[in-house]
Amino acid sequence: MTVPIQEEKTVGIPEGRPLKVAVLSFAHTHAIGYCRALSGRADIELVVTDPDGASAADAALRGSALAEQLGVRYLPTYEDALAWGPDAVIVTAENVRHRALVEAAAAAGAHILCEKPLATTVEDAEAMLAAAERAGVTLMTAYPVRFAPAFADLLNRVRGGALGTLLAVKGTNNGKVPSDRAWFTDPALAGGGALVDHVVHCADLLDALLGEQPATVHAVANRILHPEASVETGGLVTAVYASGVVATIDCSWSVPDAAPTWGGLTFQVTGTRGSVTIAPFAEHVGGQTGDGPVWVSTGDDLDAAMLAEFVTAVRAGRAAVPDGTVGLRTLQVVDAARRSAAAGGVVTLVG
């Protein structure tokens, strides 16, 4: 299937009025950070809805009570939120619900920032891109790590030839098992476990760095770290590119529950003239108190940078980056990894 290319809109949002933004669902914990970042802005009018929260296993952490804690206006249903007439929506529902909400938002004429992964199947992602194309709205994929200054510096070094010919990339995206939101370990709602949750961020960085899809993907996964889970909790993905680059991604939920932070991401690029490693979430103040270990991040707010790109793009009437086509390409890598892990062999993606 030919992937539709998003066209830029010619009409933006006047600077003189607040941008109306609706957050759809509290399922993903990133919704909390997005609400906090946007609710304090005078140029944003914000509402949130979370109708699925009432029946969720973590209902006590969601819904109108959470909206009240955050000081954000709450609407009862997705239909109410879209009838409010938002200029833009942020989809932070369970992965399996992304397609329906994106299609509904596009039909309502709202620009869309969709949490990663874009969908649970390639077919759903293609349908979401088609819906955005028909409606003439932008569809952005939530990949905040590509906004890290360290990654921008890495790209400049690579493109300037500082590392020579690229040979290998080693990415890690490790974290705690996401037990505070039970749906992450429900295959029917998440589409998988660590392979789905953590491969995509490194896949996005690889997409921006190399500008090509891997030719082959090989993955292994298991539940050794958390045998009680219904999804894979550990995984390693190897992607080989036509250019000769070999990339590995450790996506495991391997950080202990007692750790002072959720986890982190590293990205090491090696070429014929040298190697550079970045760790966008590593900058912090740490120590020990009577209550236990302390970890206070002092690095750049990557979510804020991503939201700034989204808001600026909507106001300007242009496509936001990274767009839905990036979300589709990274999902294709995840899909290949899932099929590889299930079959126990190499999956050909390109070629």
Coordinates of C-alpha atoms in Angstrom, one line a residue:
M1 CA 0.0 0.0 0.0
T2 CA 1.2 3.5 -0.8
V3 CA 1.5 5.6 2.3
P4 CA -0.2 9.0 1.8
I5 CA 2.0 12.0 2.4
Q6 CA 0.5 14.6 4.7
E7 CA 0.0 17.9 3.0
E8 CA 0.6 21.2 4.8
K9 CA -2.5 23.2 5.6
T10 CA -2.7 26.7 4.3
V11 CA -4.7 28.1 7.2
G12 CA -3.4 28.3 10.7
I13 CA -4.8 29.5 14.0
P14 CA -4.6 33.2 14.7
E15 CA -2.2 34.2 17.4
G16 CA -4.8 36.4 19.0
R17 CA -6.9 33.6 20.5
P18 CA -6.1 30.6 22.7
L19 CA -5.6 27.2 21.0
K20 CA -8.2 24.7 22.0
V21 CA -6.6 21.4 22.9
A22 CA -8.4 18.2 24.1
V23 CA -6.5 15.4 25.8
L24 CA -8.2 12.1 25.1
S25 CA -7.7 9.7 28.0
F26 CA -5.5 9.4 31.0
A27 CA -4.5 5.8 30.2
H28 CA -0.9 6.7 29.3
T29 CA 0.9 8.4 32.2
H30 CA 2.4 10.9 29.8
A31 CA -1.1 12.5 29.7
I32 CA -0.4 13.9 33.1
G33 CA 2.8 15.7 32.1
Y34 CA 1.1 17.0 28.9
C35 CA -1.8 18.5 31.0
R36 CA 0.7 20.1 33.4
A37 CA 2.7 21.6 30.6
L38 CA -0.3 23.0 28.7
S39 CA -2.6 24.0 31.5
G40 CA -0.2 26.7 32.6
R41 CA -0.1 28.4 29.2
A42 CA -2.2 31.5 28.6
D43 CA -2.4 30.7 24.9
I44 CA -4.0 27.3 25.5
E45 CA -7.5 26.4 26.4
L46 CA -7.4 22.8 27.7
V47 CA -10.0 20.1 28.4
V48 CA -9.6 16.4 29.1
T49 CA -11.8 13.3 29.0
D50 CA -11.2 9.8 30.2
P51 CA -14.4 7.7 29.8
D52 CA -12.6 4.4 29.7
G53 CA -10.9 5.1 33.0
A54 CA -14.0 4.2 35.0
S55 CA -13.8 0.6 34.0
A56 CA -10.1 0.3 34.0
A57 CA -8.1 -1.7 36.6
D58 CA -6.4 1.5 37.6
A59 CA -9.7 3.5 37.8
A60 CA -8.6 5.2 41.1
L61 CA -5.7 6.9 39.3
R62 CA -7.7 8.2 36.4
G63 CA -10.9 10.0 35.4
S64 CA -12.4 13.2 36.7
A65 CA -10.7 13.0 40.0
L66 CA -7.3 13.2 38.3
A67 CA -8.5 16.1 36.2
E68 CA -9.5 17.9 39.3
Q69 CA -6.1 17.3 40.9
L70 CA -4.5 18.8 37.8
G71 CA -6.9 21.7 37.6
V72 CA -8.1 20.8 34.1
R73 CA -11.7 21.0 32.9
Y74 CA -13.2 17.5 32.5
L75 CA -15.7 16.4 29.9
P76 CA -17.5 13.0 30.3
T77 CA -17.0 11.5 26.8
Y78 CA -14.8 11.5 23.7
E79 CA -17.9 12.8 21.8
D80 CA -18.2 15.7 24.2
A81 CA -14.6 16.6 23.9
L82 CA -14.8 16.6 20.0
A83 CA -18.1 18.5 20.0
W84 CA -16.3 21.2 22.1
G85 CA -14.5 22.0 18.8
P86 CA -10.8 21.5 19.6
D87 CA -8.2 22.8 17.2
A88 CA -6.0 19.9 18.3
V89 CA -6.2 16.7 20.3
I90 CA -3.6 14.6 22.1
V91 CA -4.4 10.9 22.0
T92 CA -3.1 9.2 25.1
A93 CA -5.4 6.2 25.3
E94 CA -4.5 2.5 25.4
N95 CA -2.7 1.6 22.2
V96 CA -5.5 -0.4 20.8
R97 CA -7.8 2.6 20.9
H98 CA -5.5 4.9 19.0
R99 CA -7.0 4.3 15.6
A100 CA -10.6 5.0 16.5
L101 CA -9.8 8.2 18.4
V102 CA -7.5 9.5 15.6
E103 CA -10.1 8.8 13.0
A104 CA -12.8 10.5 15.1
A105 CA -10.5 13.5 15.7
A106 CA -9.6 13.8 12.0
A107 CA -13.3 13.7 11.1
A108 CA -13.9 16.6 13.5
G109 CA -11.1 18.6 11.8
A110 CA -8.7 18.5 14.7
H111 CA -4.9 18.2 14.4
I112 CA -3.6 15.2 16.3
L113 CA -0.6 14.3 18.4
C114 CA -0.8 10.6 19.0
E115 CA 1.1 8.8 21.8
K116 CA 3.5 6.1 20.7
P117 CA 3.3 3.5 19.3
L118 CA 1.0 4.9 16.6
A119 CA -1.1 1.8 16.6
T120 CA -1.0 -1.9 17.4
T121 CA -1.1 -3.0 13.8
V122 CA 0.4 -1.7 10.6
E123 CA -3.0 -1.8 9.0
D124 CA -4.4 0.5 11.7
A125 CA -1.6 2.9 11.3
E126 CA -2.1 3.1 7.5
A127 CA -5.8 3.8 8.1
M128 CA -4.9 6.6 10.6
L129 CA -2.6 8.3 8.1
A130 CA -5.3 8.0 5.4
A131 CA -7.9 9.6 7.7
A132 CA -5.6 12.5 8.5
E133 CA -4.8 13.0 4.8
R134 CA -8.5 13.0 3.9
A135 CA -9.3 15.6 6.6
G136 CA -6.3 17.8 5.8
V137 CA -5.0 17.7 9.4
T138 CA -1.6 17.0 10.7
L139 CA -0.9 13.7 12.5
M140 CA 2.2 13.9 14.8
T141 CA 3.7 10.9 16.6
A142 CA 4.9 11.5 20.2
Y143 CA 8.6 10.9 20.0
P144 CA 10.1 13.4 22.5
V145 CA 13.6 12.0 22.5
R146 CA 14.4 13.3 19.0
F147 CA 14.1 16.8 20.6
A148 CA 17.0 16.2 22.9
P149 CA 19.8 18.7 22.2
A150 CA 22.3 15.8 22.5
F151 CA 20.6 14.0 19.6
A152 CA 20.7 17.2 17.5
D153 CA 24.4 17.5 18.2
L154 CA 24.9 13.8 17.3
L155 CA 23.1 14.3 14.0
N156 CA 25.2 17.3 13.2
R157 CA 28.4 15.3 13.9
V158 CA 27.3 12.4 11.7
R159 CA 26.2 14.6 8.9
G160 CA 29.4 16.6 9.1
G161 CA 31.4 13.4 8.7
A162 CA 32.9 13.5 12.2
L163 CA 32.3 9.7 12.6
G164 CA 33.2 8.7 9.1
T165 CA 31.2 5.9 7.6
L166 CA 28.7 4.5 10.0
L167 CA 29.1 0.9 11.1
A168 CA 26.9 0.2 14.1
V169 CA 24.3 1.7 16.5
K170 CA 23.6 0.4 20.0
G171 CA 20.4 1.6 21.6
T172 CA 19.0 0.9 25.0
N173 CA 15.6 1.9 26.4
N174 CA 15.2 0.2 29.7
G175 CA 12.6 0.9 32.4
K176 CA 10.5 -0.4 35.2
V177 CA 7.7 -2.7 34.4
P178 CA 4.8 -0.2 34.1
S179 CA 2.6 -1.6 36.9
D180 CA 1.0 1.7 37.7
R181 CA -1.1 1.3 34.5
A182 CA -2.2 -2.3 34.2
W183 CA -3.1 -2.1 30.5
F184 CA 0.6 -2.0 29.5
T185 CA 0.8 -5.7 30.3
D186 CA -2.5 -6.6 28.8
P187 CA -1.8 -7.8 25.2
A188 CA -5.4 -7.0 24.1
L189 CA -5.0 -3.3 25.0
A190 CA -1.2 -2.8 24.5
G191 CA -0.5 -5.1 21.6
G192 CA 2.5 -6.6 23.3
G193 CA 4.9 -5.7 26.1
A194 CA 8.5 -4.4 26.1
L195 CA 8.9 -4.9 22.3
V196 CA 5.9 -2.6 21.7
D197 CA 6.6 -0.1 24.5
H198 CA 10.3 0.6 24.2
V199 CA 11.6 -0.4 20.7
V200 CA 9.9 2.6 19.1
H201 CA 11.9 5.4 20.6
C202 CA 15.2 4.0 19.4
A203 CA 13.6 3.1 16.1
D204 CA 12.6 6.7 15.7
L205 CA 16.2 7.9 16.4
L206 CA 17.5 5.4 13.9
D207 CA 14.9 6.6 11.3
A208 CA 16.1 10.2 11.7
L209 CA 19.8 9.2 11.7
L210 CA 19.9 6.8 8.8
G211 CA 16.9 7.8 6.6
E212 CA 16.2 4.2 5.7
Q213 CA 14.3 1.2 6.9
P214 CA 16.2 -1.9 8.0
A215 CA 16.5 -4.7 5.5
T216 CA 16.1 -7.4 8.1
V217 CA 15.0 -7.6 11.7
H218 CA 15.7 -10.3 14.2
A219 CA 14.3 -10.3 17.8
V220 CA 14.3 -12.4 20.9
A221 CA 12.0 -11.9 23.9
N222 CA 11.1 -13.5 27.1
R223 CA 9.4 -13.1 30.5
I224 CA 12.3 -14.1 32.7
L225 CA 12.4 -10.8 34.6
H226 CA 8.6 -10.8 35.3
P227 CA 7.3 -14.3 34.7
E228 CA 3.9 -13.3 36.1
A229 CA 3.3 -10.9 33.2
S230 CA 1.2 -11.9 30.1
V231 CA 3.5 -10.1 27.7
E232 CA 7.3 -10.1 27.0
T233 CA 9.2 -8.1 29.6
G234 CA 12.7 -8.5 28.1
G235 CA 13.8 -8.2 24.5
L236 CA 16.7 -7.6 22.1
V237 CA 16.2 -6.5 18.5
T238 CA 18.9 -6.6 15.8
A239 CA 18.3 -4.6 12.6
V240 CA 20.6 -4.8 9.6
Y241 CA 20.4 -2.0 7.0
A242 CA 21.2 -2.1 3.3
S243 CA 23.9 0.5 3.9
G244 CA 25.7 -2.0 6.1
V245 CA 24.8 -0.5 9.5
V246 CA 24.0 -3.0 12.2
A247 CA 21.8 -1.7 15.0
T248 CA 20.7 -3.4 18.3
I249 CA 18.0 -2.2 20.7
D250 CA 17.7 -3.5 24.2
C251 CA 14.1 -2.7 25.1
S252 CA 13.8 -4.6 28.4
W253 CA 11.7 -3.6 31.4
S254 CA 14.8 -4.4 33.5
V255 CA 15.0 -1.6 36.0
P256 CA 14.1 -2.7 39.6
D257 CA 10.9 -1.4 41.1
A258 CA 13.1 0.1 44.0
A259 CA 15.2 2.2 41.6
P260 CA 14.9 6.0 42.2
T261 CA 14.0 6.7 38.5
W262 CA 11.8 5.0 35.9
G263 CA 14.8 4.1 33.6
G264 CA 16.6 5.7 30.8
L265 CA 17.7 5.7 27.1
T266 CA 21.2 5.5 25.6
F267 CA 22.2 5.7 21.9
Q268 CA 25.7 4.9 20.8
V269 CA 26.7 5.5 17.2
T270 CA 30.0 4.0 15.9
G271 CA 31.7 4.8 12.6
T272 CA 35.1 4.4 11.0
R273 CA 36.4 7.6 12.6
G274 CA 35.0 7.3 16.1
S275 CA 32.0 6.7 18.4
V276 CA 29.6 8.9 20.2
T277 CA 27.1 8.0 23.0
I278 CA 24.2 10.1 24.2
A279 CA 22.0 9.6 27.3
P280 CA 19.3 12.2 27.2
F281 CA 17.7 11.3 30.5
A282 CA 21.0 10.9 32.5
E283 CA 21.5 14.4 33.8
H284 CA 20.3 14.6 37.4
V285 CA 20.9 15.3 41.0
G286 CA 21.2 12.2 43.0
G287 CA 21.8 11.1 46.6
Q288 CA 20.3 9.4 49.6
T289 CA 17.9 10.6 52.3
G290 CA 16.2 8.9 55.2
D291 CA 13.3 8.1 52.8
G292 CA 15.6 6.3 50.3
P293 CA 17.5 7.1 47.1
V294 CA 16.9 10.5 45.4
W295 CA 16.9 11.2 41.6
V296 CA 15.9 14.6 40.4
S297 CA 16.2 15.2 36.7
T298 CA 18.0 18.4 35.7
G299 CA 18.0 17.8 32.0
D300 CA 16.0 19.4 29.2
D301 CA 12.2 18.9 29.3
L302 CA 11.8 16.9 26.1
D303 CA 8.0 16.6 26.4
A304 CA 7.8 20.4 26.5
A305 CA 9.9 20.7 23.4
M306 CA 7.7 18.2 21.6
L307 CA 4.5 20.0 22.6
A308 CA 6.0 23.3 21.5
E309 CA 6.6 21.8 18.0
F310 CA 3.0 20.5 17.9
V311 CA 1.5 23.8 19.0
T312 CA 3.6 25.8 16.7
A313 CA 2.8 23.6 13.7
V314 CA -0.9 23.8 14.4
R315 CA -0.9 27.5 14.7
A316 CA 1.2 27.8 11.5
G317 CA -1.0 25.4 9.5
R318 CA 2.0 23.1 8.7
A319 CA 2.7 19.4 9.3
A320 CA 4.3 18.6 12.6
V321 CA 7.5 16.6 12.9
P322 CA 7.8 13.7 13.4
D323 CA 4.7 13.0 11.5
G324 CA 2.5 9.9 11.1
T325 CA 4.6 8.4 8.4
V326 CA 7.5 8.2 10.9
G327 CA 5.1 6.5 13.3
L328 CA 4.2 4.0 10.6
R329 CA 7.8 3.2 9.7
T330 CA 8.8 2.7 13.4
L331 CA 5.7 0.5 13.9
Q332 CA 6.8 -1.6 10.9
V333 CA 10.0 -2.3 12.8
V334 CA 8.1 -3.3 15.9
D335 CA 5.8 -5.5 13.9
A336 CA 8.8 -7.2 12.3
A337 CA 10.3 -7.7 15.8
R338 CA 7.2 -9.3 17.1
R339 CA 6.9 -11.6 14.2
S340 CA 10.6 -12.5 14.5
A341 CA 10.4 -13.2 18.2
A342 CA 7.3 -15.4 17.7
A343 CA 8.7 -17.4 14.8
G344 CA 12.3 -17.5 16.0
G345 CA 13.9 -16.3 12.8
V346 CA 14.9 -13.3 10.7
V347 CA 12.1 -11.2 9.2
T348 CA 12.8 -9.3 5.9
L349 CA 11.4 -5.8 6.0
V350 CA 13.0 -4.1 2.9
G351 CA 14.5 -5.7 -0.2

